[in-house]
Amino acid sequence: MNSGKNRGERFPWGHERRFNAYSNYFRNLYGARIQKVSLDAGFTCPNRDGTRGIGGCTYCLNDAFNPSYCIPEKSVSKQLEEGILFHKKRYSEATKYLAYFQAYSNTYASVSELKQLYEEALNYPGVVGLIIGTRPDCVDNEKLEYLESLSKRCYLAVEYGIESCYDKTLKRINRGHTFGEAVDALKATAARGIYTGAHFIFGLPGESREEMLSEAAIISELPLKTVKFHQLQIIKGTVMESEFKQNPSEFQLFTWEEYLDFFIMFLERLKPAIVVERFTGEAPPRYLAGPGWGKKRTDEIVALVEQRLAELDTWQGRLYKKLH
Ligand code: SF4
């Protein structure tokens, strides 16, 4: 008996792709391609300004991940104008946009300041919602109450940087918060009906591959709508670069081949209802202090993961019920 999925058969997420893909999720919601436009609204971060810590997470260099049009000196509207133009050249079919407050901690200000920035984005033509990246220790009841009211008017997701489910790792990378704080923030956000997202890194120092794989069960129990994953990359100019140079043996960086094998096993254990936005991250090669994977575009990586899933006749969540 063939226990696998036959071509043409739909998975629980309603389409034939072998994972619960973010792009399909938005197509289902809006019937069209939705483009995220990144913003740098000039926030800082409590793990940098001394409130929770100084110097930030050991791997952090925010500039490495900011598109060129994201300059905090420019207004939110100006960044949206330039960002939409930038994407139009590449994806002309997108007519609806999500303003992605990406850089640093985008709820780290008073509610009145947040209102001003978020409303400016929502008033921009074509913007149908907001995605707000932040830290678990940068939300409170007042902010969540405001976000809940916004979520009734538009698509709204709060994305938390969680990075690891293990406190020993969070301490090691100087995150300045515990996993328990992340779980509390997620629960408080989801309880208000706000979409929640989270970001995790694979390959952090001190974590074994088995521990990383076990995170699939932990993450599957969180009240999450979407997730992003990426492999650890050592970025020039970070604390982690010095640590890496001093003690390279503490780091077990994934080669692309290892990561592909690992990620397939991880996906098989991940709850089918969780939408997966990213498998990997790609800092521009000029920022990398450690080995990279060469020039692999995101769409190539997605194609390779899907090809491997098909070769193995497996899919996201295939082992979820068996293992949890
Ligand atoms: S919380 Fe984010 S912005 Fe702040 S130091 Fe860590 S990675 Fe950087």
Tab-separated table of N, CA, C and O and ligand atoms in Angstrom, residues 44-48 55-62 103-105 134-135 161 163 173-175 177, ligand 1:
chain	number	residue	atom	x	y	z
A	44	THR	N	14.948	51.249	18.329
A	44	THR	CA	16.152	50.581	18.789
A	44	THR	C	15.721	49.284	19.470
A	44	THR	O	14.677	48.723	19.093
A	45	CYS	N	16.485	48.829	20.430
A	45	CYS	CA	16.218	47.517	20.989
A	45	CYS	C	16.670	47.518	22.451
A	45	CYS	O	17.754	48.022	22.753
A	46	PRO	N	15.850	46.990	23.362
A	46	PRO	CA	16.215	47.024	24.782
A	46	PRO	C	17.431	46.164	25.120
A	46	PRO	O	17.989	46.280	26.208
A	47	ASN	N	17.828	45.335	24.166
A	47	ASN	CA	19.011	44.507	24.389
A	47	ASN	C	20.272	45.211	23.877
A	47	ASN	O	21.360	44.652	23.898
A	48	ARG	N	20.069	46.438	23.404
A	48	ARG	CA	21.204	47.221	22.933
A	48	ARG	C	21.363	48.490	23.746
A	48	ARG	O	22.469	48.984	23.915
A	55	GLY	N	24.959	45.819	23.956
A	55	GLY	CA	25.709	45.129	22.896
A	55	GLY	C	24.845	44.223	22.051
A	55	GLY	O	25.218	43.865	20.955
A	56	GLY	N	23.677	43.852	22.556
A	56	GLY	CA	22.756	43.068	21.731
A	56	GLY	C	23.079	41.591	21.679
A	56	GLY	O	24.021	41.110	22.321
A	57	CYS	N	22.296	40.877	20.890
A	57	CYS	CA	22.525	39.449	20.697
A	57	CYS	C	23.873	39.287	19.986
A	57	CYS	O	24.228	40.124	19.145
A	58	THR	N	24.580	38.217	20.303
A	58	THR	CA	25.965	38.123	19.840
A	58	THR	C	26.082	38.040	18.321
A	58	THR	O	27.118	38.344	17.753
A	59	TYR	N	25.005	37.641	17.645
A	59	TYR	CA	25.055	37.462	16.185
A	59	TYR	C	24.504	38.664	15.431
A	59	TYR	O	24.484	38.676	14.208
A	60	CYS	N	24.057	39.687	16.162
A	60	CYS	CA	23.237	40.739	15.534
A	60	CYS	C	24.052	41.832	14.862
A	60	CYS	O	24.913	42.459	15.460
A	61	LEU	N	23.719	42.058	13.630
A	61	LEU	CA	24.149	43.265	12.924
A	61	LEU	C	22.981	43.567	12.003
A	61	LEU	O	22.891	43.013	10.923
A	62	ASN	N	22.071	44.392	12.486
A	62	ASN	CA	20.807	44.557	11.772
A	62	ASN	C	20.963	44.980	10.323
A	62	ASN	O	20.189	44.573	9.465
A	103	ALA	N	13.176	46.267	11.186
A	103	ALA	CA	14.471	46.506	11.841
A	103	ALA	C	14.322	46.717	13.351
A	103	ALA	O	13.450	47.441	13.816
A	104	TYR	N	15.178	46.061	14.104
A	104	TYR	CA	15.192	46.164	15.565
A	104	TYR	C	13.842	45.755	16.174
A	104	TYR	O	13.195	44.847	15.655
A	105	SER	N	13.400	46.447	17.256
A	105	SER	CA	12.206	45.998	18.005
A	105	SER	C	11.073	46.999	17.779
A	105	SER	O	11.064	48.077	18.378
A	134	THR	N	9.260	42.019	16.571
A	134	THR	CA	9.653	42.564	17.867
A	134	THR	C	10.214	41.480	18.783
A	134	THR	O	10.346	40.323	18.368
A	135	ARG	N	10.556	41.888	20.007
A	135	ARG	CA	11.055	40.956	21.014
A	135	ARG	C	9.929	40.622	21.992
A	135	ARG	O	9.052	41.448	22.220
A	161	GLY	N	11.068	37.412	17.662
A	161	GLY	CA	12.358	36.721	17.551
A	161	GLY	C	12.468	35.829	18.776
A	161	GLY	O	12.514	36.323	19.901
A	163	GLU	N	14.316	32.506	18.446
A	163	GLU	CA	15.646	31.986	18.082
A	163	GLU	C	15.958	30.587	18.598
A	163	GLU	O	16.501	29.784	17.868
A	173	ILE	N	23.839	33.336	23.728
A	173	ILE	CA	23.864	34.322	22.637
A	173	ILE	C	23.408	35.708	23.118
A	173	ILE	O	23.146	36.594	22.304
A	174	ASN	N	23.271	35.837	24.443
A	174	ASN	CA	22.923	37.132	25.049
A	174	ASN	C	21.605	37.704	24.527
A	174	ASN	O	21.491	38.891	24.245
A	175	ARG	N	20.578	36.850	24.436
A	175	ARG	CA	19.273	37.341	23.954
A	175	ARG	C	18.629	38.281	24.952
A	175	ARG	O	17.788	39.104	24.595
A	177	HIS	N	16.380	37.505	27.132
A	177	HIS	CA	15.065	37.026	27.585
A	177	HIS	C	15.094	35.503	27.588
A	177	HIS	O	15.964	34.888	26.971
B	1	SF4	S1	16.842	41.613	19.758
B	1	SF4	FE1	17.091	41.822	17.544
B	1	SF4	S2	17.780	43.944	17.226
B	1	SF4	FE2	18.010	43.478	19.403
B	1	SF4	S3	20.157	42.845	19.583
B	1	SF4	FE3	18.930	40.983	19.315
B	1	SF4	S4	18.889	40.555	17.112
B	1	SF4	FE4	19.620	42.670	17.413
